[in-house]
mmCIF file with all atom_site columns, C-alpha atoms and ligand atoms in Angstrom:
data_model
loop_
_atom_site.group_PDB
_atom_site.id
_atom_site.type_symbol
_atom_site.label_atom_id
_atom_site.label_alt_id
_atom_site.label_comp_id
_atom_site.label_asym_id
_atom_site.label_entity_id
_atom_site.label_seq_id
_atom_site.pdbx_PDB_ins_code
_atom_site.Cartn_x
_atom_site.Cartn_y
_atom_site.Cartn_z
_atom_site.occupancy
_atom_site.B_iso_or_equiv
_atom_site.pdbx_formal_charge
_atom_site.auth_seq_id
_atom_site.auth_comp_id
_atom_site.auth_asym_id
_atom_site.auth_atom_id
_atom_site.pdbx_PDB_model_num
ATOM   1   C  CA  . MET F 1 1   ? 11.528  14.427 -18.944 1.00 78.00 ? 222 MET F CA  1
ATOM   2   C  CA  . ALA F 1 2   ? 11.522  18.119 -18.758 1.00 93.00 ? 223 ALA F CA  1
ATOM   3   C  CA  . VAL F 1 3   ? 10.584  20.926 -16.449 1.00 95.00 ? 224 VAL F CA  1
ATOM   4   C  CA  . ARG F 1 4   ? 7.780   22.946 -18.222 1.00 96.00 ? 225 ARG F CA  1
ATOM   5   C  CA  . PRO F 1 5   ? 6.892   26.602 -17.710 1.00 96.00 ? 226 PRO F CA  1
ATOM   6   C  CA  . ILE F 1 6   ? 4.099   27.170 -15.278 1.00 97.00 ? 227 ILE F CA  1
ATOM   7   C  CA  . ARG F 1 7   ? 1.368   29.532 -16.476 1.00 97.00 ? 228 ARG F CA  1
ATOM   8   C  CA  . ILE F 1 8   ? 0.606   32.632 -14.298 1.00 96.00 ? 229 ILE F CA  1
ATOM   9   C  CA  . THR F 1 9   ? -2.946  33.670 -13.351 1.00 96.00 ? 230 THR F CA  1
ATOM   10  C  CA  . GLY F 1 10  ? -4.564  35.629 -16.229 1.00 95.00 ? 231 GLY F CA  1
ATOM   11  C  CA  . ASP F 1 11  ? -3.434  33.044 -18.872 1.00 96.00 ? 232 ASP F CA  1
ATOM   12  C  CA  . PRO F 1 12  ? -6.782  31.815 -20.516 1.00 97.00 ? 233 PRO F CA  1
ATOM   13  C  CA  . VAL F 1 13  ? -5.947  28.113 -20.074 1.00 97.00 ? 234 VAL F CA  1
ATOM   14  C  CA  . LEU F 1 14  ? -6.149  28.568 -16.281 1.00 98.00 ? 235 LEU F CA  1
ATOM   15  C  CA  . HIS F 1 15  ? -9.655  29.981 -16.436 1.00 97.00 ? 236 HIS F CA  1
ATOM   16  C  CA  . GLU F 1 16  ? -11.342 27.630 -18.686 1.00 98.00 ? 237 GLU F CA  1
ATOM   17  C  CA  . ARG F 1 17  ? -12.887 24.100 -18.030 1.00 98.00 ? 238 ARG F CA  1
ATOM   18  C  CA  . ALA F 1 18  ? -10.366 21.394 -19.275 1.00 98.00 ? 239 ALA F CA  1
ATOM   19  C  CA  . ASP F 1 19  ? -11.275 18.494 -21.491 1.00 98.00 ? 240 ASP F CA  1
ATOM   20  C  CA  . GLU F 1 20  ? -11.502 14.785 -20.441 1.00 98.00 ? 241 GLU F CA  1
ATOM   21  C  CA  . VAL F 1 21  ? -8.512  12.666 -21.042 1.00 98.00 ? 242 VAL F CA  1
ATOM   22  C  CA  . ALA F 1 22  ? -9.567  10.365 -23.939 1.00 98.00 ? 243 ALA F CA  1
ATOM   23  C  CA  . GLU F 1 23  ? -6.584  7.867  -23.910 1.00 97.00 ? 244 GLU F CA  1
ATOM   24  C  CA  . ILE F 1 24  ? -3.661  6.967  -21.715 1.00 98.00 ? 245 ILE F CA  1
ATOM   25  C  CA  . ASP F 1 25  ? -0.833  6.880  -24.291 1.00 97.00 ? 246 ASP F CA  1
ATOM   26  C  CA  . ASP F 1 26  ? 2.777   7.694  -24.596 1.00 97.00 ? 247 ASP F CA  1
ATOM   27  C  CA  . ASP F 1 27  ? 2.140   11.495 -24.980 1.00 97.00 ? 248 ASP F CA  1
ATOM   28  C  CA  . LEU F 1 28  ? 0.125   11.363 -21.758 1.00 98.00 ? 249 LEU F CA  1
ATOM   29  C  CA  . ARG F 1 29  ? 2.707   9.471  -19.883 1.00 98.00 ? 250 ARG F CA  1
ATOM   30  C  CA  . ARG F 1 30  ? 5.232   11.990 -21.062 1.00 98.00 ? 251 ARG F CA  1
ATOM   31  C  CA  . LEU F 1 31  ? 3.051   14.911 -19.919 1.00 98.00 ? 252 LEU F CA  1
ATOM   32  C  CA  . VAL F 1 32  ? 2.684   13.349 -16.435 1.00 98.00 ? 253 VAL F CA  1
ATOM   33  C  CA  . ALA F 1 33  ? 6.451   12.658 -16.120 1.00 98.00 ? 254 ALA F CA  1
ATOM   34  C  CA  . ASP F 1 34  ? 7.027   16.402 -17.041 1.00 97.00 ? 255 ASP F CA  1
ATOM   35  C  CA  . MET F 1 35  ? 4.362   17.502 -14.719 1.00 98.00 ? 256 MET F CA  1
ATOM   36  C  CA  . GLU F 1 36  ? 5.890   15.587 -11.747 1.00 97.00 ? 257 GLU F CA  1
ATOM   37  C  CA  . GLU F 1 37  ? 9.416   16.977 -12.569 1.00 97.00 ? 258 GLU F CA  1
ATOM   38  C  CA  . THR F 1 38  ? 7.923   20.548 -12.803 1.00 97.00 ? 259 THR F CA  1
ATOM   39  C  CA  . MET F 1 39  ? 5.986   20.055 -9.468  1.00 97.00 ? 260 MET F CA  1
ATOM   40  C  CA  . HIS F 1 40  ? 9.273   18.967 -7.692  1.00 96.00 ? 261 HIS F CA  1
ATOM   41  C  CA  . ALA F 1 41  ? 11.233  21.678 -9.146  1.00 95.00 ? 262 ALA F CA  1
ATOM   42  C  CA  . ALA F 1 42  ? 8.812   24.350 -8.214  1.00 94.00 ? 263 ALA F CA  1
ATOM   43  C  CA  . PRO F 1 43  ? 8.456   23.066 -5.574  1.00 94.00 ? 264 PRO F CA  1
ATOM   44  C  CA  . GLY F 1 44  ? 4.910   22.301 -4.973  1.00 95.00 ? 265 GLY F CA  1
ATOM   45  C  CA  . VAL F 1 45  ? 2.592   19.477 -3.604  1.00 96.00 ? 266 VAL F CA  1
ATOM   46  C  CA  . GLY F 1 46  ? 0.436   19.386 -6.657  1.00 97.00 ? 267 GLY F CA  1
ATOM   47  C  CA  . LEU F 1 47  ? 0.104   20.501 -10.147 1.00 98.00 ? 268 LEU F CA  1
ATOM   48  C  CA  . ALA F 1 48  ? -2.708  20.411 -12.566 1.00 98.00 ? 269 ALA F CA  1
ATOM   49  C  CA  . ALA F 1 49  ? -2.220  20.035 -16.425 1.00 98.00 ? 270 ALA F CA  1
ATOM   50  C  CA  . PRO F 1 50  ? -3.741  23.484 -17.292 1.00 98.00 ? 271 PRO F CA  1
ATOM   51  C  CA  . GLN F 1 51  ? -0.932  24.997 -15.133 1.00 98.00 ? 272 GLN F CA  1
ATOM   52  C  CA  . VAL F 1 52  ? 1.621   23.775 -17.892 1.00 97.00 ? 273 VAL F CA  1
ATOM   53  C  CA  . GLY F 1 53  ? -0.722  24.951 -20.602 1.00 97.00 ? 274 GLY F CA  1
ATOM   54  C  CA  . VAL F 1 54  ? -2.433  21.647 -21.414 1.00 98.00 ? 275 VAL F CA  1
ATOM   55  C  CA  . PRO F 1 55  ? -6.294  21.750 -21.177 1.00 98.00 ? 276 PRO F CA  1
ATOM   56  C  CA  . LEU F 1 56  ? -6.836  18.189 -19.939 1.00 98.00 ? 277 LEU F CA  1
ATOM   57  C  CA  . ARG F 1 57  ? -8.478  16.838 -16.762 1.00 98.00 ? 278 ARG F CA  1
ATOM   58  C  CA  . LEU F 1 58  ? -5.689  15.450 -14.925 1.00 98.00 ? 279 LEU F CA  1
ATOM   59  C  CA  . PHE F 1 59  ? -3.322  16.523 -11.899 1.00 98.00 ? 280 PHE F CA  1
ATOM   60  C  CA  . VAL F 1 60  ? -0.385  15.075 -10.076 1.00 98.00 ? 281 VAL F CA  1
ATOM   61  C  CA  . TYR F 1 61  ? 0.260   15.423 -6.325  1.00 98.00 ? 282 TYR F CA  1
ATOM   62  C  CA  . SER F 1 62  ? 3.030   14.522 -3.954  1.00 97.00 ? 283 SER F CA  1
ATOM   63  C  CA  . TRP F 1 63  ? 2.863   15.397 -0.281  1.00 97.00 ? 284 TRP F CA  1
ATOM   64  C  CA  . THR F 1 64  ? 4.349   13.935 2.957   1.00 97.00 ? 285 THR F CA  1
ATOM   65  C  CA  . ASP F 1 65  ? 2.118   13.928 6.125   1.00 95.00 ? 286 ASP F CA  1
ATOM   66  C  CA  . ASP F 1 66  ? 3.235   14.717 9.658   1.00 94.00 ? 287 ASP F CA  1
ATOM   67  C  CA  . ASP F 1 67  ? 3.929   10.940 10.103  1.00 96.00 ? 288 ASP F CA  1
ATOM   68  C  CA  . GLY F 1 68  ? 6.372   10.791 7.156   1.00 97.00 ? 289 GLY F CA  1
ATOM   69  C  CA  . VAL F 1 69  ? 3.832   8.975  4.842   1.00 97.00 ? 290 VAL F CA  1
ATOM   70  C  CA  . LEU F 1 70  ? 4.153   9.940  1.212   1.00 98.00 ? 291 LEU F CA  1
ATOM   71  C  CA  . HIS F 1 71  ? 0.797   10.540 -0.633  1.00 97.00 ? 292 HIS F CA  1
ATOM   72  C  CA  . ALA F 1 72  ? 1.499   10.770 -4.273  1.00 98.00 ? 293 ALA F CA  1
ATOM   73  C  CA  . GLY F 1 73  ? -0.107  9.847  -7.618  1.00 97.00 ? 294 GLY F CA  1
ATOM   74  C  CA  . THR F 1 74  ? -1.717  10.901 -10.744 1.00 98.00 ? 295 THR F CA  1
ATOM   75  C  CA  . ALA F 1 75  ? -5.530  11.576 -10.910 1.00 98.00 ? 296 ALA F CA  1
ATOM   76  C  CA  . ILE F 1 76  ? -7.026  11.378 -14.556 1.00 98.00 ? 297 ILE F CA  1
ATOM   77  C  CA  . ASN F 1 77  ? -10.573 12.461 -15.119 1.00 98.00 ? 298 ASN F CA  1
ATOM   78  C  CA  . PRO F 1 78  ? -11.227 12.847 -11.423 1.00 98.00 ? 299 PRO F CA  1
ATOM   79  C  CA  . GLU F 1 79  ? -14.502 13.097 -9.637  1.00 98.00 ? 300 GLU F CA  1
ATOM   80  C  CA  . LEU F 1 80  ? -14.599 14.773 -6.212  1.00 98.00 ? 301 LEU F CA  1
ATOM   81  C  CA  . TRP F 1 81  ? -17.187 14.671 -3.390  1.00 98.00 ? 302 TRP F CA  1
ATOM   82  C  CA  . GLN F 1 82  ? -16.564 16.854 -0.356  1.00 97.00 ? 303 GLN F CA  1
ATOM   83  C  CA  . SER F 1 83  ? -17.793 17.214 3.182   1.00 96.00 ? 304 SER F CA  1
ATOM   84  C  CA  . PRO F 1 84  ? -19.693 20.458 3.988   1.00 95.00 ? 305 PRO F CA  1
ATOM   85  C  CA  . LEU F 1 85  ? -17.553 23.486 4.651   1.00 94.00 ? 306 LEU F CA  1
ATOM   86  C  CA  . PRO F 1 86  ? -16.867 23.993 8.347   1.00 92.00 ? 307 PRO F CA  1
ATOM   87  C  CA  . ILE F 1 87  ? -18.370 27.139 9.961   1.00 92.00 ? 308 ILE F CA  1
ATOM   88  C  CA  . GLY F 1 88  ? -16.456 29.569 12.165  1.00 90.00 ? 309 GLY F CA  1
ATOM   89  C  CA  . GLU F 1 89  ? -13.570 31.917 11.952  1.00 90.00 ? 310 GLU F CA  1
ATOM   90  C  CA  . LEU F 1 90  ? -10.741 31.179 9.438   1.00 90.00 ? 311 LEU F CA  1
ATOM   91  C  CA  . ASP F 1 91  ? -7.272  30.349 10.881  1.00 91.00 ? 312 ASP F CA  1
ATOM   92  C  CA  . ASP F 1 92  ? -4.862  32.428 9.030   1.00 88.00 ? 313 ASP F CA  1
ATOM   93  C  CA  . GLU F 1 93  ? -1.983  30.150 9.701   1.00 88.00 ? 314 GLU F CA  1
ATOM   94  C  CA  . ALA F 1 94  ? -3.529  26.716 9.396   1.00 91.00 ? 315 ALA F CA  1
ATOM   95  C  CA  . GLU F 1 95  ? -5.881  27.439 6.512   1.00 93.00 ? 316 GLU F CA  1
ATOM   96  C  CA  . SER F 1 96  ? -3.630  29.472 4.183   1.00 95.00 ? 317 SER F CA  1
ATOM   97  C  CA  . GLU F 1 97  ? -2.770  27.955 0.828   1.00 95.00 ? 318 GLU F CA  1
ATOM   98  C  CA  . GLY F 1 98  ? -0.802  29.030 -2.274  1.00 95.00 ? 319 GLY F CA  1
ATOM   99  C  CA  . CYS F 1 99  ? -0.744  28.249 -6.003  1.00 97.00 ? 320 CYS F CA  1
ATOM   100 C  CA  . LEU F 1 100 ? 2.199   27.826 -8.258  1.00 96.00 ? 321 LEU F CA  1
ATOM   101 C  CA  . SER F 1 101 ? 0.336   29.918 -10.794 1.00 97.00 ? 322 SER F CA  1
ATOM   102 C  CA  . ILE F 1 102 ? 0.222   32.850 -8.260  1.00 96.00 ? 323 ILE F CA  1
ATOM   103 C  CA  . PRO F 1 103 ? 3.724   32.425 -7.065  1.00 93.00 ? 324 PRO F CA  1
ATOM   104 C  CA  . GLY F 1 104 ? 4.946   33.782 -3.675  1.00 92.00 ? 325 GLY F CA  1
ATOM   105 C  CA  . GLU F 1 105 ? 1.466   34.364 -2.198  1.00 94.00 ? 326 GLU F CA  1
ATOM   106 C  CA  . ARG F 1 106 ? -0.642  32.646 0.361   1.00 95.00 ? 327 ARG F CA  1
ATOM   107 C  CA  . PHE F 1 107 ? -4.044  33.613 1.632   1.00 96.00 ? 328 PHE F CA  1
ATOM   108 C  CA  . PRO F 1 108 ? -6.427  31.891 4.082   1.00 95.00 ? 329 PRO F CA  1
ATOM   109 C  CA  . LEU F 1 109 ? -9.400  29.937 2.488   1.00 96.00 ? 330 LEU F CA  1
ATOM   110 C  CA  . ARG F 1 110 ? -11.998 27.677 3.945   1.00 96.00 ? 331 ARG F CA  1
ATOM   111 C  CA  . ARG F 1 111 ? -11.990 24.087 2.493   1.00 97.00 ? 332 ARG F CA  1
ATOM   112 C  CA  . ALA F 1 112 ? -13.839 20.953 3.335   1.00 97.00 ? 333 ALA F CA  1
ATOM   113 C  CA  . GLU F 1 113 ? -12.163 18.812 5.815   1.00 97.00 ? 334 GLU F CA  1
ATOM   114 C  CA  . ARG F 1 114 ? -12.826 15.443 4.107   1.00 98.00 ? 335 ARG F CA  1
ATOM   115 C  CA  . VAL F 1 115 ? -13.128 14.545 0.435   1.00 98.00 ? 336 VAL F CA  1
ATOM   116 C  CA  . LEU F 1 116 ? -13.486 11.364 -1.536  1.00 98.00 ? 337 LEU F CA  1
ATOM   117 C  CA  . LEU F 1 117 ? -11.499 11.335 -4.848  1.00 98.00 ? 338 LEU F CA  1
ATOM   118 C  CA  . ARG F 1 118 ? -12.304 8.835  -7.619  1.00 98.00 ? 339 ARG F CA  1
ATOM   119 C  CA  . ALA F 1 119 ? -9.849  8.956  -10.556 1.00 98.00 ? 340 ALA F CA  1
ATOM   120 C  CA  . THR F 1 120 ? -7.986  6.881  -13.123 1.00 98.00 ? 341 THR F CA  1
ATOM   121 C  CA  . GLY F 1 121 ? -4.305  6.246  -12.516 1.00 97.00 ? 342 GLY F CA  1
ATOM   122 C  CA  . LEU F 1 122 ? -1.637  6.022  -15.195 1.00 96.00 ? 343 LEU F CA  1
ATOM   123 C  CA  . ASP F 1 123 ? -2.241  2.166  -15.118 1.00 96.00 ? 344 ASP F CA  1
ATOM   124 C  CA  . GLY F 1 124 ? -5.709  2.677  -16.343 1.00 97.00 ? 345 GLY F CA  1
ATOM   125 C  CA  . GLU F 1 125 ? -7.345  1.662  -13.037 1.00 97.00 ? 346 GLU F CA  1
ATOM   126 C  CA  . ARG F 1 126 ? -10.082 3.670  -11.504 1.00 97.00 ? 347 ARG F CA  1
ATOM   127 C  CA  . THR F 1 127 ? -9.671  3.921  -7.757  1.00 97.00 ? 348 THR F CA  1
ATOM   128 C  CA  . GLU F 1 128 ? -10.996 5.952  -4.812  1.00 98.00 ? 349 GLU F CA  1
ATOM   129 C  CA  . ILE F 1 129 ? -9.117  7.767  -2.152  1.00 97.00 ? 350 ILE F CA  1
ATOM   130 C  CA  . GLU F 1 130 ? -10.567 9.207  1.055   1.00 98.00 ? 351 GLU F CA  1
ATOM   131 C  CA  . ALA F 1 131 ? -8.650  12.196 2.203   1.00 97.00 ? 352 ALA F CA  1
ATOM   132 C  CA  . ALA F 1 132 ? -8.777  14.533 5.156   1.00 97.00 ? 353 ALA F CA  1
ATOM   133 C  CA  . GLY F 1 133 ? -7.013  17.610 6.223   1.00 95.00 ? 354 GLY F CA  1
ATOM   134 C  CA  . TRP F 1 134 ? -4.209  18.839 4.073   1.00 96.00 ? 355 TRP F CA  1
ATOM   135 C  CA  . LEU F 1 135 ? -4.469  16.172 1.461   1.00 97.00 ? 356 LEU F CA  1
ATOM   136 C  CA  . ALA F 1 136 ? -8.201  16.901 1.200   1.00 97.00 ? 357 ALA F CA  1
ATOM   137 C  CA  . ARG F 1 137 ? -7.162  20.519 0.562   1.00 97.00 ? 358 ARG F CA  1
ATOM   138 C  CA  . ILE F 1 138 ? -4.675  19.630 -2.111  1.00 97.00 ? 359 ILE F CA  1
ATOM   139 C  CA  . PHE F 1 139 ? -7.416  17.565 -3.960  1.00 98.00 ? 360 PHE F CA  1
ATOM   140 C  CA  . GLN F 1 140 ? -9.887  20.407 -3.787  1.00 98.00 ? 361 GLN F CA  1
ATOM   141 C  CA  . HIS F 1 141 ? -7.224  22.823 -5.040  1.00 98.00 ? 362 HIS F CA  1
ATOM   142 C  CA  . GLU F 1 142 ? -6.242  20.778 -7.919  1.00 98.00 ? 363 GLU F CA  1
ATOM   143 C  CA  . TYR F 1 143 ? -9.590  19.644 -8.892  1.00 98.00 ? 364 TYR F CA  1
ATOM   144 C  CA  . ASP F 1 144 ? -10.678 23.267 -9.051  1.00 98.00 ? 365 ASP F CA  1
ATOM   145 C  CA  . HIS F 1 145 ? -7.874  23.964 -11.592 1.00 98.00 ? 366 HIS F CA  1
ATOM   146 C  CA  . LEU F 1 146 ? -9.637  21.409 -13.984 1.00 98.00 ? 367 LEU F CA  1
ATOM   147 C  CA  . ASP F 1 147 ? -12.734 23.580 -13.847 1.00 98.00 ? 368 ASP F CA  1
ATOM   148 C  CA  . GLY F 1 148 ? -10.848 26.813 -14.617 1.00 98.00 ? 369 GLY F CA  1
ATOM   149 C  CA  . VAL F 1 149 ? -11.132 27.914 -10.921 1.00 98.00 ? 370 VAL F CA  1
ATOM   150 C  CA  . LEU F 1 150 ? -8.180  29.362 -8.962  1.00 97.00 ? 371 LEU F CA  1
ATOM   151 C  CA  . TYR F 1 151 ? -8.074  29.511 -5.276  1.00 96.00 ? 372 TYR F CA  1
ATOM   152 C  CA  . ALA F 1 152 ? -8.000  33.355 -5.820  1.00 95.00 ? 373 ALA F CA  1
ATOM   153 C  CA  . ASP F 1 153 ? -11.579 33.041 -7.188  1.00 96.00 ? 374 ASP F CA  1
ATOM   154 C  CA  . ARG F 1 154 ? -12.751 31.612 -3.868  1.00 96.00 ? 375 ARG F CA  1
ATOM   155 C  CA  . LEU F 1 155 ? -11.204 33.968 -1.377  1.00 96.00 ? 376 LEU F CA  1
ATOM   156 C  CA  . ALA F 1 156 ? -13.418 36.033 0.794   1.00 93.00 ? 377 ALA F CA  1
ATOM   157 C  CA  . HIS F 1 157 ? -13.065 39.787 1.535   1.00 92.00 ? 378 HIS F CA  1
ATOM   158 C  CA  . PRO F 1 158 ? -10.724 41.285 2.279   1.00 93.00 ? 379 PRO F CA  1
ATOM   159 C  CA  . HIS F 1 159 ? -8.335  38.659 1.008   1.00 95.00 ? 380 HIS F CA  1
ATOM   160 C  CA  . SER F 1 160 ? -9.800  38.688 -2.353  1.00 95.00 ? 381 SER F CA  1
ATOM   161 C  CA  . ARG F 1 161 ? -9.050  42.507 -2.658  1.00 96.00 ? 382 ARG F CA  1
ATOM   162 C  CA  . ASP F 1 162 ? -5.643  42.076 -1.317  1.00 96.00 ? 383 ASP F CA  1
ATOM   163 C  CA  . LEU F 1 163 ? -4.727  39.366 -3.781  1.00 95.00 ? 384 LEU F CA  1
ATOM   164 C  CA  . ALA F 1 164 ? -6.263  41.288 -6.679  1.00 94.00 ? 385 ALA F CA  1
ATOM   165 C  CA  . LYS F 1 165 ? -3.866  44.235 -5.790  1.00 96.00 ? 386 LYS F CA  1
ATOM   166 C  CA  . VAL F 1 166 ? -0.918  41.935 -5.780  1.00 95.00 ? 387 VAL F CA  1
ATOM   167 C  CA  . ILE F 1 167 ? -1.935  40.654 -9.315  1.00 94.00 ? 388 ILE F CA  1
ATOM   168 C  CA  . ARG F 1 168 ? -2.164  44.145 -10.613 1.00 94.00 ? 389 ARG F CA  1
ATOM   169 C  CA  . LYS F 1 169 ? 1.086   45.257 -9.007  1.00 95.00 ? 390 LYS F CA  1
ATOM   170 C  CA  . ARG F 1 170 ? 2.995   42.362 -10.571 1.00 93.00 ? 391 ARG F CA  1
ATOM   171 C  CA  . SER F 1 171 ? 1.353   42.978 -14.013 1.00 92.00 ? 392 SER F CA  1
ATOM   172 C  CA  . TRP F 1 172 ? -0.190  39.391 -13.819 1.00 93.00 ? 393 TRP F CA  1
ATOM   173 C  CA  . GLY F 1 173 ? -3.734  38.818 -14.996 1.00 91.00 ? 394 GLY F CA  1
ATOM   174 C  CA  . GLY F 1 174 ? -3.160  38.881 -18.776 1.00 91.00 ? 395 GLY F CA  1
ATOM   175 C  CA  . PRO F 1 175 ? -2.513  36.100 -21.190 1.00 92.00 ? 396 PRO F CA  1
ATOM   176 C  CA  . GLY F 1 176 ? 1.045   34.434 -22.038 1.00 90.00 ? 397 GLY F CA  1
ATOM   177 C  CA  . ARG F 1 177 ? 2.662   34.846 -18.680 1.00 91.00 ? 398 ARG F CA  1
ATOM   178 C  CA  . SER F 1 178 ? 4.630   31.880 -17.397 1.00 93.00 ? 399 SER F CA  1
ATOM   179 C  CA  . ARG F 1 179 ? 7.572   31.038 -15.101 1.00 91.00 ? 400 ARG F CA  1
ATOM   180 C  CA  . LEU F 1 180 ? 10.160  28.381 -15.303 1.00 91.00 ? 401 LEU F CA  1
ATOM   181 C  CA  . PRO F 1 181 ? 10.904  26.757 -11.915 1.00 89.00 ? 402 PRO F CA  1
ATOM   182 C  CA  . GLY F 1 182 ? 14.523  27.232 -11.053 1.00 76.00 ? 403 GLY F CA  1
ATOM   183 C  CA  . VAL F 1 183 ? 15.028  29.988 -13.618 1.00 73.00 ? 404 VAL F CA  1
ATOM   184 C  CA  . ASP F 1 184 ? 12.180  32.670 -12.939 1.00 69.00 ? 405 ASP F CA  1
ATOM   185 C  CA  . ASP F 1 185 ? 11.784  31.803 -9.231  1.00 62.00 ? 406 ASP F CA  1
ATOM   186 C  CA  . VAL F 1 186 ? 9.832   34.907 -7.747  1.00 50.00 ? 407 VAL F CA  1
ATOM   187 C  CA  . GLU F 1 187 ? 11.458  36.217 -4.584  1.00 45.00 ? 408 GLU F CA  1
ATOM   188 C  CA  . PRO F 1 188 ? 8.829   36.256 -1.796  1.00 38.00 ? 409 PRO F CA  1
HETATM 189 ZN ZN1 . LIG B 2 .   ? -2.869  25.968 -8.032  1.00 93.77 ? 158 LIG B ZN1 1
#
């Protein structure tokens, strides 16, 4: 297993639709193991394959809820259904999210409160998970990565403008930038 470099926003692989996984073989199992190690090293609660430069439709997640229950797994070729977006004012604290491909930043974003995720696990079994709250947010965020969508693309004004400024200031937004967790950690 190895920690892999995480691509930074602007790298083309983050902005294109990823391909379906054709087969669960040793290469894929190695990729998943590396992605889990990379996610924990970052640290993060989810990581999609395009973030480590692999344009395949899979993500890993690992998040412990307020009751201490660990929600962790691998979602291969996922499908996602979501409840309608709530209306009303955004809560800057409770609804802010970040992305390992836009390190050190967090911005508020409206997400659906409930989702249904159907995906294949490493065992080849296709299962469904109903999720609410933060886990539902993680699934929406990671699923977006597989369609080449970053949370930055969904931000409303003025947050979209503020994040665009940060990306320019840090000279992100072009191809070929990555960071290795534990080595290139960006100071907040
Ligand atoms: Zn992300």
